[in-house]
Amino acid sequence: MRLPPLPTVSEIVHLYQLTARKQLAQNFLLDMNLTRKVVRKAGSLNGGFVCEVGPGPGGITRAILSTDAKQVVVVEKDRRFIPGLQLLADACEDRMKIVHGDILQTKMEQIIPETYRVPWEDKPPNVHIIGNLPFNISTPLIVQWLEDMACQSGAWSYGRTKLTLTFQKEVAQRMVAPISSDMRCRLSVMCQYLCDVSIKFEIPGKAFTPAPKVDVGVVHFVPLVKPRINLPFKMVEKVCRHVFHYRQKMIKHSIATLFPVDMPELTAEMFERSDLDPSSRPPELKMRDINRLCNAYNEICQQHSFIFDFDYRSRKHAKLLRRGRNTLTEQLEERILVDLPDSSNHSVEMPAS
């Protein structure tokens, strides 16, 4: 669709004296060739619903409105950008709505029309989330959205909603990092066990205003019909967080942090259940290896309900460990004793006189 004559994005910036705020990690993308390319990488928007995160002065917004997207909602935290965005909303009549708020607090299910809902097993709905994310919220936001995907809640209660987002180049590379890569980390596994994830292209830092010291990657996410690890998100996230805590060391050191120090037997049990080599290193682990570790930890947590809440870094748990050391040990001993043969069956029978 063609928009009516409007001030350029640069003119909007000067008209409303918009400057990027460092504390909000703002960087404007004003080059319309690049904003249109970002939107193209999201796929066909014809007749669809688009939510843009952090539109700022509206560069990507204009590119979205120039497509045949039926409805566009922009979520903007900084009130300074609202007047410029309102010019766009007025120019395209009822196609665009502005939500003033923090995307980390926004309930996505409340802004997506019910008509776009499809079953999870079907093709992704005609719903798209696009955004040039500030660096300071990009990682917490994608982790939050990955959890929504795993729970099929929020925007993912409508089906396998796709994402096209910008990240600092190094973060983008971590998301797609293959096995044995130096970039392989917790975020790699968390993204890849739930999505097909790819870097569509890179944008040099000098293309932004003000220019950051790093380049930017445009990352596309398509949620999988079946996750590669079939366990609750928080279970997978905790195991991955601990596994990659010591990235360059053998995984036996990382796995040990999942359990109280006086229960080393559980670390050994993890490797017995998962059938993995304790001398392996985290970046070498394949998705099926992570899956085995998660399932082994889940089974141990089912046997010892207090284990999942254990945090080796917490002062609270350090105190509890000191006070409850005997209790923890007793629980372990009770489990071991259950597996031992009954001593009453092995009494020595004295000969009759």
Coordinates of C-alpha atoms in Angstrom, one line a residue:
M1 CA 0.0 0.0 0.0
R2 CA 1.1 3.6 -0.7
L3 CA 1.1 6.0 2.2
P4 CA 0.0 9.6 1.6
P5 CA 2.8 12.3 1.6
L6 CA 4.4 12.6 5.0
P7 CA 7.5 14.1 6.5
T8 CA 10.5 11.8 6.2
V9 CA 11.7 9.9 9.3
S10 CA 14.7 12.3 9.5
E11 CA 12.3 15.2 9.4
I12 CA 10.2 13.7 12.1
V13 CA 13.3 13.3 14.3
H14 CA 14.2 17.0 13.8
L15 CA 10.6 18.3 14.0
Y16 CA 10.1 16.7 17.5
Q17 CA 13.7 17.1 18.5
L18 CA 14.1 13.3 19.1
T19 CA 17.4 12.2 20.4
A20 CA 18.4 8.7 21.3
R21 CA 18.7 8.1 25.0
K22 CA 21.7 6.1 26.0
Q23 CA 20.1 4.8 29.2
L24 CA 17.4 3.2 27.0
A25 CA 20.0 1.9 24.6
Q26 CA 18.2 3.6 21.7
N27 CA 19.6 3.5 18.1
F28 CA 17.5 4.7 15.2
L29 CA 17.4 3.0 11.9
L30 CA 16.5 5.7 9.4
D31 CA 17.6 4.1 6.1
M32 CA 14.4 3.1 4.4
N33 CA 16.2 0.6 2.2
L34 CA 17.3 -1.3 5.3
T35 CA 13.9 -1.0 7.1
R36 CA 12.2 -2.4 4.0
K37 CA 14.7 -5.2 3.9
V38 CA 14.0 -6.1 7.6
V39 CA 10.3 -6.2 6.9
R40 CA 10.8 -8.4 3.8
K41 CA 12.7 -11.0 5.9
A42 CA 9.6 -11.4 8.0
G43 CA 7.8 -13.0 5.1
S44 CA 4.5 -12.2 3.5
L45 CA 2.4 -9.8 5.6
N46 CA -0.6 -9.7 3.2
G47 CA -3.8 -9.6 5.2
G48 CA -1.9 -10.2 8.4
F49 CA -1.5 -8.7 11.9
V50 CA 1.9 -7.2 12.8
C51 CA 3.1 -6.1 16.2
E52 CA 6.2 -3.9 16.1
V53 CA 8.3 -3.6 19.2
G54 CA 10.0 -0.2 19.9
P55 CA 9.1 1.7 16.7
G56 CA 10.9 4.9 17.8
P57 CA 10.6 7.5 15.1
G58 CA 8.8 5.0 12.8
G59 CA 11.3 3.8 10.2
I60 CA 10.3 0.2 10.3
T61 CA 6.7 1.2 10.9
R62 CA 6.5 2.9 7.6
A63 CA 8.0 -0.1 5.8
I64 CA 5.3 -2.3 7.5
L65 CA 2.5 0.1 6.5
S66 CA 3.8 0.0 2.9
T67 CA 2.9 -3.7 2.7
D68 CA -0.6 -5.2 2.6
A69 CA -0.6 -5.9 6.3
K70 CA -4.2 -5.6 7.5
Q71 CA -3.6 -4.4 11.1
V72 CA -0.5 -3.0 12.8
V73 CA 0.0 -2.4 16.5
V74 CA 3.2 -0.6 17.7
V75 CA 4.3 -0.9 21.3
E76 CA 6.4 2.1 22.4
K77 CA 7.7 2.9 25.9
D78 CA 9.1 6.3 25.3
R79 CA 6.3 8.9 25.2
R80 CA 8.4 11.3 23.1
F81 CA 7.8 9.2 20.0
I82 CA 4.0 9.1 20.3
P83 CA 3.2 12.3 18.3
G84 CA 5.3 11.2 15.3
L85 CA 3.8 7.8 15.3
Q86 CA 0.3 9.4 15.6
L87 CA 1.0 11.1 12.2
L88 CA 1.4 7.7 10.7
A89 CA -1.7 6.3 12.4
D90 CA -3.8 9.2 11.2
A91 CA -2.4 8.8 7.6
C92 CA -3.4 5.1 7.4
E93 CA -6.9 5.5 9.0
D94 CA -7.8 2.4 11.0
R95 CA -4.9 0.2 10.1
M96 CA -2.5 1.3 12.9
K97 CA -2.9 1.4 16.7
I98 CA -0.4 2.8 19.2
V99 CA 0.2 1.1 22.6
H100 CA 2.2 3.2 25.1
G101 CA 3.9 0.8 27.4
D102 CA 6.8 -1.5 28.2
I103 CA 6.9 -4.5 26.0
L104 CA 8.3 -6.6 28.9
Q105 CA 5.0 -5.9 30.7
T106 CA 2.7 -6.1 27.7
K107 CA 0.2 -8.9 27.5
M108 CA 0.4 -9.8 23.8
E109 CA -2.7 -11.9 23.9
Q110 CA -4.7 -8.8 24.6
I111 CA -3.7 -6.9 21.4
I112 CA -4.0 -9.7 18.8
P113 CA -7.4 -10.2 17.3
E114 CA -9.1 -13.6 17.9
T115 CA -9.7 -14.1 14.2
Y116 CA -6.0 -14.9 13.7
R117 CA -5.9 -17.8 16.1
V118 CA -5.0 -21.2 14.5
P119 CA -4.1 -24.7 16.1
W120 CA -0.5 -25.1 17.1
E121 CA 0.0 -28.0 14.7
D122 CA -1.1 -25.9 11.7
K123 CA 1.0 -23.5 9.7
P124 CA 2.1 -20.4 11.6
P125 CA -0.7 -17.8 11.9
N126 CA -0.6 -14.6 9.8
V127 CA 0.7 -12.9 12.9
H128 CA 4.2 -11.3 12.9
I129 CA 6.3 -9.7 15.6
I130 CA 9.0 -7.4 14.2
G131 CA 11.3 -5.0 16.0
N132 CA 14.6 -3.1 16.3
L133 CA 15.2 -4.0 19.9
P134 CA 17.2 -1.9 22.3
F135 CA 20.3 -3.9 23.3
N136 CA 19.5 -3.7 27.1
I137 CA 16.2 -5.6 26.8
S138 CA 16.9 -7.9 23.9
T139 CA 18.1 -11.0 25.8
P140 CA 15.6 -10.8 28.7
L141 CA 12.8 -10.2 26.2
I142 CA 13.6 -13.2 23.9
V143 CA 14.0 -15.5 27.0
Q144 CA 10.6 -14.3 28.2
W145 CA 9.1 -15.0 24.8
L146 CA 10.7 -18.4 24.5
E147 CA 9.0 -19.3 27.7
D148 CA 5.7 -18.1 26.2
M149 CA 6.4 -20.3 23.2
A150 CA 7.1 -23.4 25.4
C151 CA 3.8 -22.7 27.3
Q152 CA 1.9 -21.8 24.2
S153 CA 0.8 -18.6 25.9
G154 CA 0.8 -14.9 25.1
A155 CA 1.3 -14.3 21.4
W156 CA 1.8 -18.1 21.0
S157 CA -1.7 -18.9 22.2
Y158 CA -2.6 -18.0 18.6
G159 CA -0.3 -20.6 17.1
R160 CA 3.4 -20.6 16.1
T161 CA 3.8 -16.9 15.8
K162 CA 7.0 -15.9 13.9
L163 CA 9.5 -13.3 15.1
T164 CA 11.9 -11.0 13.1
L165 CA 14.1 -9.0 15.5
T166 CA 17.4 -7.2 15.7
F167 CA 20.1 -8.2 18.1
Q168 CA 23.7 -7.2 18.8
K169 CA 25.7 -9.3 16.3
E170 CA 27.4 -11.3 18.9
V171 CA 24.1 -12.2 20.6
A172 CA 22.7 -13.2 17.2
Q173 CA 25.6 -15.4 16.5
R174 CA 25.2 -17.1 19.9
M175 CA 21.5 -17.9 19.0
V176 CA 22.4 -19.8 15.9
A177 CA 25.8 -21.2 17.1
P178 CA 26.3 -24.9 16.1
I179 CA 27.8 -27.6 18.2
S180 CA 31.5 -27.2 19.2
S181 CA 31.4 -23.5 18.2
D182 CA 33.1 -21.0 20.5
M183 CA 29.8 -19.1 20.5
R184 CA 27.8 -22.1 21.8
C185 CA 26.0 -21.2 25.0
R186 CA 22.8 -21.5 27.1
L187 CA 21.0 -19.1 24.7
S188 CA 22.0 -21.3 21.7
V189 CA 20.2 -24.3 23.2
M190 CA 17.2 -22.3 24.5
C191 CA 16.5 -20.9 21.0
Q192 CA 17.3 -24.0 19.1
Y193 CA 15.3 -26.5 21.2
L194 CA 12.1 -24.4 20.6
C195 CA 12.6 -22.8 17.1
D196 CA 14.2 -22.9 13.7
V197 CA 16.4 -19.8 14.1
S198 CA 18.5 -18.1 11.4
I199 CA 20.3 -14.8 10.9
K200 CA 18.8 -13.2 7.8
F201 CA 21.4 -10.5 7.3
E202 CA 23.7 -8.1 9.2
I203 CA 23.4 -4.3 9.5
P204 CA 26.6 -2.3 10.1
G205 CA 26.6 -0.2 13.2
K206 CA 27.3 2.9 11.1
A207 CA 23.8 2.6 9.6
F208 CA 22.2 3.5 12.9
T209 CA 21.8 6.9 14.6
P210 CA 23.8 7.2 16.8
A211 CA 26.1 4.5 15.5
P212 CA 26.8 1.8 18.1
K213 CA 30.2 0.3 18.4
V214 CA 28.9 -3.1 17.2
D215 CA 27.1 -4.5 14.2
V216 CA 23.6 -5.8 14.3
G217 CA 22.1 -9.2 13.2
V218 CA 18.5 -9.6 12.0
V219 CA 17.2 -12.9 13.4
H220 CA 14.2 -14.8 12.3
F221 CA 12.4 -17.3 14.6
V222 CA 9.9 -20.0 13.6
P223 CA 8.6 -22.0 16.6
L224 CA 8.7 -25.8 16.1
V225 CA 5.6 -27.9 16.2
K226 CA 7.3 -30.2 18.7
P227 CA 10.2 -28.9 20.9
R228 CA 13.4 -30.9 20.7
I229 CA 13.2 -31.3 24.5
N230 CA 9.8 -32.2 25.9
L231 CA 10.0 -30.9 29.4
P232 CA 8.8 -27.7 31.2
F233 CA 10.7 -24.6 30.1
K234 CA 12.0 -23.8 33.6
M235 CA 13.5 -27.3 33.9
V236 CA 15.3 -27.0 30.6
E237 CA 16.5 -23.4 31.4
K238 CA 17.9 -24.3 34.7
V239 CA 19.9 -27.3 33.4
C240 CA 21.2 -25.3 30.5
R241 CA 22.2 -22.4 32.8
H242 CA 24.2 -24.7 35.0
V243 CA 25.7 -26.8 32.2
F244 CA 27.1 -23.7 30.5
H245 CA 28.2 -22.1 33.8
Y246 CA 31.7 -23.4 33.3
R247 CA 31.8 -23.4 29.5
Q248 CA 35.5 -24.4 29.1
K249 CA 35.5 -27.0 31.9
M250 CA 34.3 -30.6 32.0
I251 CA 30.6 -30.9 32.5
K252 CA 31.0 -32.8 35.8
H253 CA 31.9 -29.4 37.4
S254 CA 28.8 -27.7 36.0
I255 CA 26.4 -30.6 36.9
A256 CA 27.7 -30.7 40.5
T257 CA 26.3 -27.2 41.0
L258 CA 22.8 -28.5 40.6
F259 CA 23.0 -30.4 43.9
P260 CA 23.9 -29.7 47.6
V261 CA 27.6 -30.2 48.3
D262 CA 26.9 -33.1 50.7
M263 CA 25.0 -35.0 48.0
P264 CA 27.7 -35.8 45.4
E265 CA 25.9 -39.1 44.8
L266 CA 23.3 -37.2 42.8
T267 CA 25.9 -35.8 40.5
A268 CA 27.0 -39.4 39.8
E269 CA 23.4 -40.4 39.3
M270 CA 22.9 -37.7 36.7
F271 CA 25.7 -39.2 34.6
E272 CA 24.5 -42.7 35.2
R273 CA 20.9 -41.9 34.1
S274 CA 22.0 -39.8 31.1
D275 CA 24.8 -42.1 30.0
L276 CA 27.1 -39.2 29.2
D277 CA 30.8 -38.8 29.7
P278 CA 31.5 -36.5 32.7
S279 CA 34.7 -35.2 30.9
S280 CA 32.7 -33.8 28.0
R281 CA 32.7 -30.0 27.6
P282 CA 29.4 -28.0 27.3
P283 CA 29.9 -26.7 23.7
E284 CA 30.4 -30.3 22.5
L285 CA 27.0 -31.4 23.8
K286 CA 24.4 -32.2 21.1
M287 CA 20.7 -31.5 21.6
R288 CA 20.1 -35.1 22.4
D289 CA 22.8 -35.0 25.1
I290 CA 21.1 -31.9 26.7
N291 CA 17.8 -33.7 26.4
R292 CA 19.3 -36.7 28.3
L293 CA 20.6 -34.4 31.1
C294 CA 17.3 -32.6 31.4
N295 CA 15.4 -35.9 31.7
A296 CA 17.9 -37.2 34.2
Y297 CA 17.6 -34.1 36.3
N298 CA 13.8 -34.2 36.0
E299 CA 13.7 -37.8 37.3
I300 CA 15.9 -36.9 40.3
C301 CA 13.7 -33.9 41.1
Q302 CA 10.7 -36.1 41.1
Q303 CA 12.4 -38.3 43.7
H304 CA 13.7 -35.4 45.8
S305 CA 11.2 -32.5 45.6
F306 CA 13.6 -30.0 47.3
I307 CA 16.3 -30.4 44.6
F308 CA 14.7 -28.2 41.9
D309 CA 14.6 -25.2 44.3
F310 CA 18.1 -25.6 45.4
D311 CA 20.4 -22.7 44.3
Y312 CA 24.1 -23.2 45.1
R313 CA 24.6 -19.4 44.9
S314 CA 21.9 -18.4 47.3
R315 CA 22.8 -17.4 50.9
K316 CA 19.4 -18.7 51.9
H317 CA 20.2 -22.2 50.7
A318 CA 23.7 -22.0 52.2
K319 CA 22.1 -21.5 55.6
L320 CA 19.5 -24.1 55.0
L321 CA 22.2 -26.5 54.0
R322 CA 24.1 -25.9 57.3
R323 CA 21.0 -26.3 59.4
G324 CA 19.4 -29.1 57.5
R325 CA 22.5 -31.1 56.5
N326 CA 21.4 -34.1 58.5
T327 CA 17.9 -34.0 57.0
L328 CA 19.3 -33.9 53.5
T329 CA 21.6 -36.8 54.2
E330 CA 18.8 -38.8 55.8
Q331 CA 16.6 -38.4 52.8
L332 CA 19.4 -39.8 50.6
E333 CA 20.1 -42.6 53.0
E334 CA 16.4 -43.6 53.1
R335 CA 16.4 -43.9 49.3
I336 CA 19.5 -46.1 49.4
L337 CA 18.2 -48.3 52.2
V338 CA 15.0 -49.0 50.2
D339 CA 17.2 -50.7 47.5
L340 CA 19.2 -52.8 50.0
P341 CA 18.2 -56.4 50.7
D342 CA 16.3 -57.0 53.9
S343 CA 18.9 -58.0 56.6
S344 CA 16.2 -60.2 58.3
N345 CA 16.4 -62.6 55.3
H346 CA 20.1 -63.2 56.0
S347 CA 20.0 -64.3 59.7
V348 CA 22.2 -67.3 60.6
E349 CA 20.2 -70.3 61.8
M350 CA 21.8 -72.0 64.8
P351 CA 21.9 -75.8 64.8
A352 CA 19.5 -77.6 67.1
S353 CA 21.1 -79.0 70.3

